[in-house]
Amino acid sequence: MSVALRNAQGAVPLRRAPLRRAVCALRAALGASRFDVGVVCAGNGLMRRLNGAYRQRPEPTDVLSFPFHQVAAGELPRPRCRDEYNLGDIFLGVEYIHRQCRLTGEDFDGVLAVTAAHGLCHLLGYRHNTEPEWQQMYQKEMEILEELNRLTGTNLRPLTAGLF
């Protein structure tokens, strides 16, 4: 199935091909290759509006996920028809991420891939509101990032390291 990638911001130059490859590899590592996923690269304005509307936090953020299905962590959706082979949409706060990378010196493309991994996990029911949920999500992020690292020769780590 497909990864629909849209760049809805103009503030940060974006190389879409590496991000698309990373999302495809991460989706495969999750066992979800047969599902479509949408990825929108957004600026601070859009992220602020979405974060305010859906999380009551009117500030930019790095990632927001909007799942098509409600599933328990670690379960794949069970579509009943072709139109339901959709994981949902991930909004990457590209402008926000880029600023953080400039402050920390981290690799922008790598952080985009890690952030996409985090968003994909959210689409599949993983959360990090409690320590047990965080441990489960962190473990899944490690697992899929290790596969991406193996394929790309990188050394990417989950966003949620040290959350609890």
PDB file of C-alpha atoms in Angstrom:
ATOM      1  CA  MET A   1       0.000   0.000   0.000  1.00  0.00           C
ATOM      2  CA  SER A   2       1.077   3.602  -0.082  1.00  0.00           C
ATOM      3  CA  VAL A   3       2.631   6.355   1.939  1.00  0.00           C
ATOM      4  CA  ALA A   4       1.094   9.693   0.989  1.00  0.00           C
ATOM      5  CA  LEU A   5       3.650  12.364   1.893  1.00  0.00           C
ATOM      6  CA  ARG A   6       2.721  16.042   1.652  1.00  0.00           C
ATOM      7  CA  ASN A   7       4.903  19.022   2.452  1.00  0.00           C
ATOM      8  CA  ALA A   8       2.472  21.657   3.750  1.00  0.00           C
ATOM      9  CA  GLN A   9       5.133  24.107   4.918  1.00  0.00           C
ATOM     10  CA  GLY A  10       7.726  26.259   3.252  1.00  0.00           C
ATOM     11  CA  ALA A  11       9.880  27.396   6.157  1.00  0.00           C
ATOM     12  CA  VAL A  12      12.299  24.443   6.135  1.00  0.00           C
ATOM     13  CA  PRO A  13      13.884  22.795   3.082  1.00  0.00           C
ATOM     14  CA  LEU A  14      12.771  19.179   3.148  1.00  0.00           C
ATOM     15  CA  ARG A  15      14.157  16.090   1.442  1.00  0.00           C
ATOM     16  CA  ARG A  16      11.065  13.937   1.033  1.00  0.00           C
ATOM     17  CA  ALA A  17      12.656  10.808  -0.470  1.00  0.00           C
ATOM     18  CA  PRO A  18      14.627   9.786   2.676  1.00  0.00           C
ATOM     19  CA  LEU A  19      11.574  10.407   4.854  1.00  0.00           C
ATOM     20  CA  ARG A  20       9.342   8.351   2.551  1.00  0.00           C
ATOM     21  CA  ARG A  21      11.873   5.471   2.568  1.00  0.00           C
ATOM     22  CA  ALA A  22      12.092   5.609   6.362  1.00  0.00           C
ATOM     23  CA  VAL A  23       8.297   5.568   6.801  1.00  0.00           C
ATOM     24  CA  CYS A  24       8.001   2.609   4.413  1.00  0.00           C
ATOM     25  CA  ALA A  25      10.696   0.686   6.306  1.00  0.00           C
ATOM     26  CA  LEU A  26       9.156   1.517   9.686  1.00  0.00           C
ATOM     27  CA  ARG A  27       5.704   0.508   8.496  1.00  0.00           C
ATOM     28  CA  ALA A  28       7.160  -2.819   7.313  1.00  0.00           C
ATOM     29  CA  ALA A  29       8.920  -3.323  10.671  1.00  0.00           C
ATOM     30  CA  LEU A  30       5.522  -2.876  12.346  1.00  0.00           C
ATOM     31  CA  GLY A  31       4.012  -5.520  10.059  1.00  0.00           C
ATOM     32  CA  ALA A  32       1.721  -2.901   8.573  1.00  0.00           C
ATOM     33  CA  SER A  33       2.969  -2.665   4.979  1.00  0.00           C
ATOM     34  CA  ARG A  34      -0.459  -3.443   3.581  1.00  0.00           C
ATOM     35  CA  PHE A  35      -1.911  -0.311   5.193  1.00  0.00           C
ATOM     36  CA  ASP A  36      -1.878   3.209   3.776  1.00  0.00           C
ATOM     37  CA  VAL A  37      -0.543   6.048   5.900  1.00  0.00           C
ATOM     38  CA  GLY A  38      -0.574   9.797   5.375  1.00  0.00           C
ATOM     39  CA  VAL A  39       2.340  11.983   6.448  1.00  0.00           C
ATOM     40  CA  VAL A  40       1.954  15.759   6.448  1.00  0.00           C
ATOM     41  CA  CYS A  41       5.023  17.909   7.032  1.00  0.00           C
ATOM     42  CA  ALA A  42       3.640  20.996   8.735  1.00  0.00           C
ATOM     43  CA  GLY A  43       4.835  24.388   9.900  1.00  0.00           C
ATOM     44  CA  ASN A  44       4.381  25.849  13.371  1.00  0.00           C
ATOM     45  CA  GLY A  45       1.106  27.598  12.506  1.00  0.00           C
ATOM     46  CA  LEU A  46      -0.713  24.431  11.458  1.00  0.00           C
ATOM     47  CA  MET A  47       0.759  22.412  14.326  1.00  0.00           C
ATOM     48  CA  ARG A  48      -0.320  25.112  16.800  1.00  0.00           C
ATOM     49  CA  ARG A  49      -3.888  25.040  15.452  1.00  0.00           C
ATOM     50  CA  LEU A  50      -4.117  21.233  15.459  1.00  0.00           C
ATOM     51  CA  ASN A  51      -2.531  20.883  18.894  1.00  0.00           C
ATOM     52  CA  GLY A  52      -4.934  23.503  20.253  1.00  0.00           C
ATOM     53  CA  ALA A  53      -7.994  21.910  18.660  1.00  0.00           C
ATOM     54  CA  TYR A  54      -7.255  18.291  19.564  1.00  0.00           C
ATOM     55  CA  ARG A  55      -5.120  18.480  22.701  1.00  0.00           C
ATOM     56  CA  GLN A  56      -6.077  21.909  24.099  1.00  0.00           C
ATOM     57  CA  ARG A  57      -2.419  22.983  23.888  1.00  0.00           C
ATOM     58  CA  PRO A  58      -2.237  25.887  21.407  1.00  0.00           C
ATOM     59  CA  GLU A  59       1.497  25.600  20.802  1.00  0.00           C
ATOM     60  CA  PRO A  60       3.575  23.968  18.089  1.00  0.00           C
ATOM     61  CA  THR A  61       4.765  20.416  18.692  1.00  0.00           C
ATOM     62  CA  ASP A  62       6.830  17.771  16.941  1.00  0.00           C
ATOM     63  CA  VAL A  63       4.199  15.166  16.046  1.00  0.00           C
ATOM     64  CA  LEU A  64       0.455  14.577  16.128  1.00  0.00           C
ATOM     65  CA  SER A  65      -1.143  11.297  15.085  1.00  0.00           C
ATOM     66  CA  PHE A  66      -4.709  10.745  13.970  1.00  0.00           C
ATOM     67  CA  PRO A  67      -5.492   7.010  13.789  1.00  0.00           C
ATOM     68  CA  PHE A  68      -8.127   5.696  11.404  1.00  0.00           C
ATOM     69  CA  HIS A  69      -8.757   2.690  13.683  1.00  0.00           C
ATOM     70  CA  GLN A  70      -8.846   2.391  17.451  1.00  0.00           C
ATOM     71  CA  VAL A  71      -6.714  -0.634  18.338  1.00  0.00           C
ATOM     72  CA  ALA A  72      -4.956  -1.909  21.427  1.00  0.00           C
ATOM     73  CA  ALA A  73      -1.200  -1.401  21.517  1.00  0.00           C
ATOM     74  CA  GLY A  74       0.525  -3.997  19.378  1.00  0.00           C
ATOM     75  CA  GLU A  75      -2.549  -5.029  17.405  1.00  0.00           C
ATOM     76  CA  LEU A  76      -3.075  -4.393  13.731  1.00  0.00           C
ATOM     77  CA  PRO A  77      -6.455  -3.154  12.537  1.00  0.00           C
ATOM     78  CA  ARG A  78      -8.845  -5.703  11.046  1.00  0.00           C
ATOM     79  CA  PRO A  79     -10.260  -3.975   7.975  1.00  0.00           C
ATOM     80  CA  ARG A  80     -13.563  -5.195   6.577  1.00  0.00           C
ATOM     81  CA  CYS A  81     -13.154  -3.594   3.150  1.00  0.00           C
ATOM     82  CA  ARG A  82     -10.445  -2.037   0.954  1.00  0.00           C
ATOM     83  CA  ASP A  83     -11.205   1.506   2.148  1.00  0.00           C
ATOM     84  CA  GLU A  84     -10.332   0.527   5.720  1.00  0.00           C
ATOM     85  CA  TYR A  85      -6.714  -0.405   4.904  1.00  0.00           C
ATOM     86  CA  ASN A  86      -5.604   2.908   6.360  1.00  0.00           C
ATOM     87  CA  LEU A  87      -3.576   3.484   9.531  1.00  0.00           C
ATOM     88  CA  GLY A  88      -4.312   7.194   9.660  1.00  0.00           C
ATOM     89  CA  ASP A  89      -2.351  10.419   9.373  1.00  0.00           C
ATOM     90  CA  ILE A  90       0.798  11.708  11.022  1.00  0.00           C
ATOM     91  CA  PHE A  91       1.526  15.431  11.159  1.00  0.00           C
ATOM     92  CA  LEU A  92       5.232  16.137  11.589  1.00  0.00           C
ATOM     93  CA  GLY A  93       6.023  19.577  12.993  1.00  0.00           C
ATOM     94  CA  VAL A  94       8.933  20.096  10.612  1.00  0.00           C
ATOM     95  CA  GLU A  95       9.560  23.719  11.602  1.00  0.00           C
ATOM     96  CA  TYR A  96       9.511  22.789  15.312  1.00  0.00           C
ATOM     97  CA  ILE A  97      11.768  19.744  14.759  1.00  0.00           C
ATOM     98  CA  HIS A  98      14.208  21.768  12.665  1.00  0.00           C
ATOM     99  CA  ARG A  99      14.531  24.398  15.386  1.00  0.00           C
ATOM    100  CA  GLN A 100      15.162  21.701  18.031  1.00  0.00           C
ATOM    101  CA  CYS A 101      17.822  20.102  15.815  1.00  0.00           C
ATOM    102  CA  ARG A 102      19.579  23.453  15.383  1.00  0.00           C
ATOM    103  CA  LEU A 103      19.633  23.864  19.183  1.00  0.00           C
ATOM    104  CA  THR A 104      20.865  20.327  19.918  1.00  0.00           C
ATOM    105  CA  GLY A 105      23.029  19.697  16.845  1.00  0.00           C
ATOM    106  CA  GLU A 106      21.097  16.534  15.977  1.00  0.00           C
ATOM    107  CA  ASP A 107      20.686  15.313  12.399  1.00  0.00           C
ATOM    108  CA  PHE A 108      17.415  16.694  11.007  1.00  0.00           C
ATOM    109  CA  ASP A 109      16.646  13.757   8.671  1.00  0.00           C
ATOM    110  CA  GLY A 110      17.334  11.291  11.478  1.00  0.00           C
ATOM    111  CA  VAL A 111      15.074  13.114  13.920  1.00  0.00           C
ATOM    112  CA  LEU A 112      12.324  13.249  11.279  1.00  0.00           C
ATOM    113  CA  ALA A 113      12.549   9.457  10.908  1.00  0.00           C
ATOM    114  CA  VAL A 114      12.463   8.928  14.692  1.00  0.00           C
ATOM    115  CA  THR A 115       9.506  11.286  14.999  1.00  0.00           C
ATOM    116  CA  ALA A 116       7.700   9.407  12.223  1.00  0.00           C
ATOM    117  CA  ALA A 117       8.356   6.134  14.103  1.00  0.00           C
ATOM    118  CA  HIS A 118       6.798   7.680  17.199  1.00  0.00           C
ATOM    119  CA  GLY A 119       3.773   8.793  15.190  1.00  0.00           C
ATOM    120  CA  LEU A 120       3.355   5.363  13.594  1.00  0.00           C
ATOM    121  CA  CYS A 121       3.377   3.731  17.026  1.00  0.00           C
ATOM    122  CA  HIS A 122       0.602   6.097  18.108  1.00  0.00           C
ATOM    123  CA  LEU A 123      -1.423   5.090  15.033  1.00  0.00           C
ATOM    124  CA  LEU A 124      -1.173   1.488  16.235  1.00  0.00           C
ATOM    125  CA  GLY A 125      -2.479   2.159  19.718  1.00  0.00           C
ATOM    126  CA  TYR A 126       0.734   2.805  21.655  1.00  0.00           C
ATOM    127  CA  ARG A 127       0.608   5.535  24.291  1.00  0.00           C
ATOM    128  CA  HIS A 128       2.946   6.980  26.910  1.00  0.00           C
ATOM    129  CA  ASN A 129       0.640   8.419  29.572  1.00  0.00           C
ATOM    130  CA  THR A 130       1.816   6.006  32.282  1.00  0.00           C
ATOM    131  CA  GLU A 131       5.133   4.329  32.938  1.00  0.00           C
ATOM    132  CA  PRO A 132       3.933   0.858  31.822  1.00  0.00           C
ATOM    133  CA  GLU A 133       2.508   2.362  28.611  1.00  0.00           C
ATOM    134  CA  TRP A 134       5.742   4.265  28.050  1.00  0.00           C
ATOM    135  CA  GLN A 135       7.818   1.106  28.555  1.00  0.00           C
ATOM    136  CA  GLN A 136       5.706  -0.752  26.010  1.00  0.00           C
ATOM    137  CA  MET A 137       5.897   2.079  23.470  1.00  0.00           C
ATOM    138  CA  TYR A 138       9.614   2.637  24.031  1.00  0.00           C
ATOM    139  CA  GLN A 139      10.259  -1.071  23.443  1.00  0.00           C
ATOM    140  CA  LYS A 140       8.285  -1.017  20.171  1.00  0.00           C
ATOM    141  CA  GLU A 141      10.053   2.144  18.998  1.00  0.00           C
ATOM    142  CA  MET A 142      13.430   0.541  19.778  1.00  0.00           C
ATOM    143  CA  GLU A 143      12.435  -2.563  17.838  1.00  0.00           C
ATOM    144  CA  ILE A 144      11.384  -0.758  14.676  1.00  0.00           C
ATOM    145  CA  LEU A 145      14.232   1.757  14.819  1.00  0.00           C
ATOM    146  CA  GLU A 146      16.721  -1.101  15.130  1.00  0.00           C
ATOM    147  CA  GLU A 147      15.332  -2.477  11.868  1.00  0.00           C
ATOM    148  CA  LEU A 148      15.624   0.955  10.237  1.00  0.00           C
ATOM    149  CA  ASN A 149      19.170   1.285  11.612  1.00  0.00           C
ATOM    150  CA  ARG A 150      20.053  -2.118  10.159  1.00  0.00           C
ATOM    151  CA  LEU A 151      18.754  -1.077   6.737  1.00  0.00           C
ATOM    152  CA  THR A 152      20.310   2.403   6.696  1.00  0.00           C
ATOM    153  CA  GLY A 153      23.458   2.107   8.824  1.00  0.00           C
ATOM    154  CA  THR A 154      22.193   4.768  11.209  1.00  0.00           C
ATOM    155  CA  ASN A 155      21.965   4.719  15.015  1.00  0.00           C
ATOM    156  CA  LEU A 156      18.562   6.246  15.707  1.00  0.00           C
ATOM    157  CA  ARG A 157      16.963   6.099  19.164  1.00  0.00           C
ATOM    158  CA  PRO A 158      13.354   6.664  20.330  1.00  0.00           C
ATOM    159  CA  LEU A 159      12.017  10.127  21.153  1.00  0.00           C
ATOM    160  CA  THR A 160      10.655   9.004  24.490  1.00  0.00           C
ATOM    161  CA  ALA A 161      13.985   7.994  26.047  1.00  0.00           C
ATOM    162  CA  GLY A 162      13.984   9.048  29.682  1.00  0.00           C
ATOM    163  CA  LEU A 163      10.334  10.103  29.739  1.00  0.00           C
ATOM    164  CA  PHE A 164       9.756   8.424  33.101  1.00  0.00           C
TER     165      PHE A 164
END
